[in-house]
Amino acid sequence: MEHIEAIAMLQDPVRRRLYEYVAAQGREVGRNEAAEATGVARTLAAHHLDRLTEAGLLESGSRRLTGRSGPGAGRPAKVYTRTKAERSVSLPARDYRTAAELLAEAAEQAGLDAGLCAAARRRGESLRGSAAPCGDLEEAMKVLAARGYEPHLEDIGDPEDADADTDPDTDTDAHSAADSAGAAARVVRMRNCPFHAVAERFPPLVCGMNLALLEGLLGADGPVRARMDARPGECCVVVEDSKNNVD
């Protein structure tokens, strides 16, 4: 019942907008920012943000938003982030996570990584259907958002700086598009991994499966490509312009 009550909190449209805004930022959000972004009064935003925290959908803390410290820096402001805990409801009760973990454990022990990736790539292609490969990053973001990945664009910065941290033996083409496009190059990162619970226990297996799925879904030989680039708290895959999309 706890999960039902928490999810029911989002039935209120103002509360749902506030939750969606905080979740989409991937960082701490203050009351003033949340109120302005959703078009409600600060006092109303504060009330709903605190209710969402009480329900376990958000986490709260405090810090100075001015960037200053010491006398005259002002009082710390209350800030909010999405909680890492998952909430789900199934009526009647189902336990798909246990089944997924058992299948992943069996596949890992049997060395079925290649077979799993092949099946994932076929599933991605099936989900894409007769549609052409994604034509650009914006189209890829729409496809990823529909699958729950919560994509966002990120500048990858100066390719020279990025290359300094890249091992050429393990990531030969990681910045190929950036080298051609210059400092304006971007990648799509994803704040949510739909397979997070299983990926935590079997990261090589599940992350490889996820990459293959997205290759099939987005199109492996099109203008965009998916590649592995794990970062804590986000999906292990990023999407970028491929060499096929570089003039």
mmCIF file of N, CA, C and O in Angstrom, residues 69-122:
data_model
loop_
_atom_site.group_PDB
_atom_site.id
_atom_site.type_symbol
_atom_site.label_atom_id
_atom_site.label_comp_id
_atom_site.label_asym_id
_atom_site.label_seq_id
_atom_site.Cartn_x
_atom_site.Cartn_y
_atom_site.Cartn_z
ATOM 1 N N SER A 69 29.862 32.163 0.746
ATOM 2 C CA SER A 69 29.921 31.614 2.092
ATOM 3 C C SER A 69 30.365 32.698 3.054
ATOM 4 O O SER A 69 30.848 33.747 2.643
ATOM 5 N N GLY A 70 30.180 32.417 4.329
ATOM 6 C CA GLY A 70 30.591 33.383 5.331
ATOM 7 C C GLY A 70 29.506 34.396 5.623
ATOM 8 O O GLY A 70 28.368 34.294 5.134
ATOM 9 N N PRO A 71 29.838 35.436 6.417
ATOM 10 C CA PRO A 71 28.858 36.462 6.778
ATOM 11 C C PRO A 71 28.270 37.145 5.548
ATOM 12 O O PRO A 71 28.983 37.456 4.588
ATOM 13 N N GLY A 72 26.958 37.335 5.566
ATOM 14 C CA GLY A 72 26.285 37.998 4.448
ATOM 15 C C GLY A 72 25.937 37.089 3.295
ATOM 16 O O GLY A 72 25.391 37.552 2.291
ATOM 17 N N ALA A 73 26.241 35.803 3.431
ATOM 18 C CA ALA A 73 25.964 34.869 2.334
ATOM 19 C C ALA A 73 24.508 34.433 2.303
ATOM 20 O O ALA A 73 24.059 33.847 1.335
ATOM 21 N N GLY A 74 23.775 34.750 3.379
ATOM 22 C CA GLY A 74 22.375 34.357 3.418
ATOM 23 C C GLY A 74 22.183 32.976 4.016
ATOM 24 O O GLY A 74 23.123 32.201 4.154
ATOM 25 N N ARG A 75 20.929 32.692 4.361
ATOM 26 C CA ARG A 75 20.611 31.403 4.963
ATOM 27 C C ARG A 75 20.562 30.322 3.886
ATOM 28 O O ARG A 75 20.209 30.581 2.742
ATOM 29 N N PRO A 76 20.921 29.091 4.259
ATOM 30 C CA PRO A 76 20.796 27.991 3.302
ATOM 31 C C PRO A 76 19.345 27.824 2.866
ATOM 32 O O PRO A 76 18.413 27.990 3.653
ATOM 33 N N ALA A 77 19.140 27.505 1.610
ATOM 34 C CA ALA A 77 17.802 27.300 1.065
ATOM 35 C C ALA A 77 17.511 25.807 0.968
ATOM 36 O O ALA A 77 18.420 24.989 0.823
ATOM 37 N N LYS A 78 16.249 25.474 1.053
ATOM 38 C CA LYS A 78 15.860 24.078 0.925
ATOM 39 C C LYS A 78 15.885 23.681 -0.544
ATOM 40 O O LYS A 78 15.392 24.416 -1.399
ATOM 41 N N VAL A 79 16.462 22.525 -0.835
ATOM 42 C CA VAL A 79 16.583 22.048 -2.216
ATOM 43 C C VAL A 79 16.076 20.608 -2.294
ATOM 44 O O VAL A 79 16.038 19.883 -1.291
ATOM 45 N N TYR A 80 15.720 20.202 -3.510
ATOM 46 C CA TYR A 80 15.082 18.900 -3.704
ATOM 47 C C TYR A 80 15.707 18.167 -4.893
ATOM 48 O O TYR A 80 16.101 18.786 -5.887
ATOM 49 N N THR A 81 15.781 16.857 -4.776
ATOM 50 C CA THR A 81 16.192 15.986 -5.875
ATOM 51 C C THR A 81 15.278 14.764 -5.880
ATOM 52 O O THR A 81 14.634 14.453 -4.872
ATOM 53 N N ARG A 82 15.237 14.092 -7.011
ATOM 54 C CA ARG A 82 14.441 12.860 -7.060
ATOM 55 C C ARG A 82 15.123 11.763 -6.258
ATOM 56 O O ARG A 82 16.344 11.604 -6.308
ATOM 57 N N THR A 83 14.350 10.995 -5.546
ATOM 58 C CA THR A 83 14.917 9.899 -4.777
ATOM 59 C C THR A 83 15.376 8.787 -5.703
ATOM 60 O O THR A 83 14.858 8.625 -6.813
ATOM 61 N N LYS A 84 16.355 8.015 -5.261
ATOM 62 C CA LYS A 84 16.842 6.894 -6.055
ATOM 63 C C LYS A 84 15.965 5.657 -5.905
ATOM 64 O O LYS A 84 16.074 4.708 -6.681
ATOM 65 N N ALA A 85 15.086 5.646 -4.892
ATOM 66 C CA ALA A 85 14.225 4.490 -4.654
ATOM 67 C C ALA A 85 13.188 4.343 -5.764
ATOM 68 O O ALA A 85 12.690 5.334 -6.301
ATOM 69 N N GLU A 86 12.889 3.110 -6.140
ATOM 70 C CA GLU A 86 11.889 2.832 -7.165
ATOM 71 C C GLU A 86 10.517 2.633 -6.523
ATOM 72 O O GLU A 86 10.402 2.107 -5.414
ATOM 73 N N ARG A 87 9.496 3.033 -7.249
ATOM 74 C CA ARG A 87 8.116 2.819 -6.822
ATOM 75 C C ARG A 87 7.380 2.117 -7.951
ATOM 76 O O ARG A 87 7.452 2.534 -9.107
ATOM 77 N N SER A 88 6.665 1.065 -7.631
ATOM 78 C CA SER A 88 5.898 0.364 -8.658
ATOM 79 C C SER A 88 4.672 -0.273 -8.024
ATOM 80 O O SER A 88 4.669 -0.604 -6.837
ATOM 81 N N VAL A 89 3.658 -0.440 -8.824
ATOM 82 C CA VAL A 89 2.415 -1.056 -8.371
ATOM 83 C C VAL A 89 1.981 -2.077 -9.409
ATOM 84 O O VAL A 89 1.997 -1.795 -10.612
ATOM 85 N N SER A 90 1.625 -3.266 -8.966
ATOM 86 C CA SER A 90 1.115 -4.310 -9.853
ATOM 87 C C SER A 90 -0.048 -5.006 -9.170
ATOM 88 O O SER A 90 0.080 -5.495 -8.051
ATOM 89 N N LEU A 91 -1.165 -5.013 -9.842
ATOM 90 C CA LEU A 91 -2.351 -5.686 -9.314
ATOM 91 C C LEU A 91 -2.860 -6.673 -10.358
ATOM 92 O O LEU A 91 -3.248 -6.255 -11.459
ATOM 93 N N PRO A 92 -2.860 -7.988 -10.045
ATOM 94 C CA PRO A 92 -2.340 -8.616 -8.825
ATOM 95 C C PRO A 92 -0.813 -8.537 -8.756
ATOM 96 O O PRO A 92 -0.161 -8.131 -9.720
ATOM 97 N N ALA A 93 -0.273 -8.938 -7.639
ATOM 98 C CA ALA A 93 1.169 -8.821 -7.415
ATOM 99 C C ALA A 93 1.951 -9.659 -8.418
ATOM 100 O O ALA A 93 1.603 -10.808 -8.719
ATOM 101 N N ARG A 94 3.013 -9.083 -8.951
ATOM 102 C CA ARG A 94 3.926 -9.764 -9.855
ATOM 103 C C ARG A 94 5.362 -9.509 -9.392
ATOM 104 O O ARG A 94 5.629 -8.511 -8.725
ATOM 105 N N ASP A 95 6.270 -10.387 -9.758
ATOM 106 C CA ASP A 95 7.671 -10.248 -9.345
ATOM 107 C C ASP A 95 8.580 -10.476 -10.546
ATOM 108 O O ASP A 95 9.324 -11.449 -10.620
ATOM 109 N N TYR A 96 8.533 -9.548 -11.500
ATOM 110 C CA TYR A 96 9.337 -9.679 -12.712
ATOM 111 C C TYR A 96 10.820 -9.454 -12.434
ATOM 112 O O TYR A 96 11.673 -9.977 -13.160
ATOM 113 N N ARG A 97 11.137 -8.688 -11.387
ATOM 114 C CA ARG A 97 12.547 -8.424 -11.091
ATOM 115 C C ARG A 97 13.282 -9.707 -10.746
ATOM 116 O O ARG A 97 14.392 -9.945 -11.231
ATOM 117 N N THR A 98 12.676 -10.533 -9.898
ATOM 118 C CA THR A 98 13.328 -11.784 -9.529
ATOM 119 C C THR A 98 13.538 -12.665 -10.750
ATOM 120 O O THR A 98 14.611 -13.270 -10.922
ATOM 121 N N ALA A 99 12.539 -12.738 -11.621
ATOM 122 C CA ALA A 99 12.687 -13.532 -12.846
ATOM 123 C C ALA A 99 13.816 -12.981 -13.710
ATOM 124 O O ALA A 99 14.637 -13.750 -14.247
ATOM 125 N N ALA A 100 13.888 -11.656 -13.850
ATOM 126 C CA ALA A 100 14.938 -11.043 -14.663
ATOM 127 C C ALA A 100 16.317 -11.316 -14.067
ATOM 128 O O ALA A 100 17.271 -11.609 -14.801
ATOM 129 N N GLU A 101 16.438 -11.241 -12.746
ATOM 130 C CA GLU A 101 17.727 -11.486 -12.110
ATOM 131 C C GLU A 101 18.154 -12.940 -12.252
ATOM 132 O O GLU A 101 19.339 -13.234 -12.470
ATOM 133 N N LEU A 102 17.198 -13.870 -12.153
ATOM 134 C CA LEU A 102 17.525 -15.284 -12.325
ATOM 135 C C LEU A 102 17.976 -15.571 -13.753
ATOM 136 O O LEU A 102 18.951 -16.302 -13.982
ATOM 137 N N LEU A 103 17.277 -14.995 -14.722
ATOM 138 C CA LEU A 103 17.655 -15.194 -16.122
ATOM 139 C C LEU A 103 19.027 -14.572 -16.407
ATOM 140 O O LEU A 103 19.847 -15.154 -17.137
ATOM 141 N N ALA A 104 19.275 -13.392 -15.847
ATOM 142 C CA ALA A 104 20.575 -12.743 -16.045
ATOM 143 C C ALA A 104 21.701 -13.566 -15.414
ATOM 144 O O ALA A 104 22.778 -13.718 -16.006
ATOM 145 N N GLU A 105 21.444 -14.097 -14.223
ATOM 146 C CA GLU A 105 22.462 -14.919 -13.559
ATOM 147 C C GLU A 105 22.777 -16.166 -14.381
ATOM 148 O O GLU A 105 23.949 -16.528 -14.568
ATOM 149 N N ALA A 106 21.728 -16.808 -14.907
ATOM 150 C CA ALA A 106 21.934 -18.013 -15.714
ATOM 151 C C ALA A 106 22.679 -17.677 -17.005
ATOM 152 O O ALA A 106 23.585 -18.411 -17.422
ATOM 153 N N ALA A 107 22.307 -16.553 -17.650
ATOM 154 C CA ALA A 107 22.976 -16.159 -18.897
ATOM 155 C C ALA A 107 24.435 -15.834 -18.662
ATOM 156 O O ALA A 107 25.312 -16.196 -19.472
ATOM 157 N N GLU A 108 24.735 -15.165 -17.554
ATOM 158 C CA GLU A 108 26.120 -14.803 -17.250
ATOM 159 C C GLU A 108 26.955 -16.048 -16.975
ATOM 160 O O GLU A 108 28.080 -16.173 -17.469
ATOM 161 N N GLN A 109 26.410 -16.962 -16.195
ATOM 162 C CA GLN A 109 27.155 -18.175 -15.855
ATOM 163 C C GLN A 109 27.368 -19.067 -17.076
ATOM 164 O O GLN A 109 28.378 -19.767 -17.173
ATOM 165 N N ALA A 110 26.426 -19.037 -18.009
ATOM 166 C CA ALA A 110 26.528 -19.868 -19.204
ATOM 167 C C ALA A 110 27.303 -19.178 -20.335
ATOM 168 O O ALA A 110 27.505 -19.777 -21.395
ATOM 169 N N GLY A 111 27.726 -17.947 -20.114
ATOM 170 C CA GLY A 111 28.471 -17.227 -21.128
ATOM 171 C C GLY A 111 27.643 -16.891 -22.358
ATOM 172 O O GLY A 111 28.128 -16.974 -23.488
ATOM 173 N N LEU A 112 26.395 -16.487 -22.133
ATOM 174 C CA LEU A 112 25.476 -16.227 -23.237
ATOM 175 C C LEU A 112 25.401 -14.752 -23.619
ATOM 176 O O LEU A 112 24.405 -14.307 -24.198
ATOM 177 N N ASP A 113 26.444 -14.002 -23.316
ATOM 178 C CA ASP A 113 26.434 -12.564 -23.596
ATOM 179 C C ASP A 113 26.146 -12.269 -25.072
ATOM 180 O O ASP A 113 25.321 -11.416 -25.397
ATOM 181 N N ALA A 114 26.837 -12.964 -25.971
ATOM 182 C CA ALA A 114 26.679 -12.699 -27.400
ATOM 183 C C ALA A 114 25.266 -13.002 -27.863
ATOM 184 O O ALA A 114 24.673 -12.241 -28.640
ATOM 185 N N GLY A 115 24.712 -14.115 -27.392
ATOM 186 C CA GLY A 115 23.350 -14.465 -27.770
ATOM 187 C C GLY A 115 22.335 -13.466 -27.245
ATOM 188 O O GLY A 115 21.370 -13.123 -27.937
ATOM 189 N N LEU A 116 22.554 -12.979 -26.016
ATOM 190 C CA LEU A 116 21.652 -11.988 -25.441
ATOM 191 C C LEU A 116 21.712 -10.685 -26.222
ATOM 192 O O LEU A 116 20.681 -10.068 -26.512
ATOM 193 N N CYS A 117 22.917 -10.248 -26.576
ATOM 194 C CA CYS A 117 23.059 -9.007 -27.348
ATOM 195 C C CYS A 117 22.409 -9.126 -28.721
ATOM 196 O O CYS A 117 21.783 -8.184 -29.214
ATOM 197 N N ALA A 118 22.543 -10.299 -29.348
ATOM 198 C CA ALA A 118 21.917 -10.500 -30.652
ATOM 199 C C ALA A 118 20.395 -10.425 -30.530
ATOM 200 O O ALA A 118 19.716 -9.812 -31.369
ATOM 201 N N ALA A 119 19.859 -11.026 -29.477
ATOM 202 C CA ALA A 119 18.411 -10.972 -29.265
ATOM 203 C C ALA A 119 17.957 -9.545 -28.973
ATOM 204 O O ALA A 119 16.907 -9.102 -29.445
ATOM 205 N N ALA A 120 18.762 -8.803 -28.194
ATOM 206 C CA ALA A 120 18.415 -7.422 -27.870
ATOM 207 C C ALA A 120 18.433 -6.550 -29.116
ATOM 208 O O ALA A 120 17.564 -5.692 -29.305
ATOM 209 N N ARG A 121 19.416 -6.765 -29.988
ATOM 210 C CA ARG A 121 19.489 -5.980 -31.224
ATOM 211 C C ARG A 121 18.278 -6.268 -32.109
ATOM 212 O O ARG A 121 17.686 -5.349 -32.698
ATOM 213 N N ARG A 122 17.875 -7.532 -32.191
ATOM 214 C CA ARG A 122 16.684 -7.881 -32.973
ATOM 215 C C ARG A 122 15.439 -7.249 -32.380
ATOM 216 O O ARG A 122 14.558 -6.772 -33.111
#
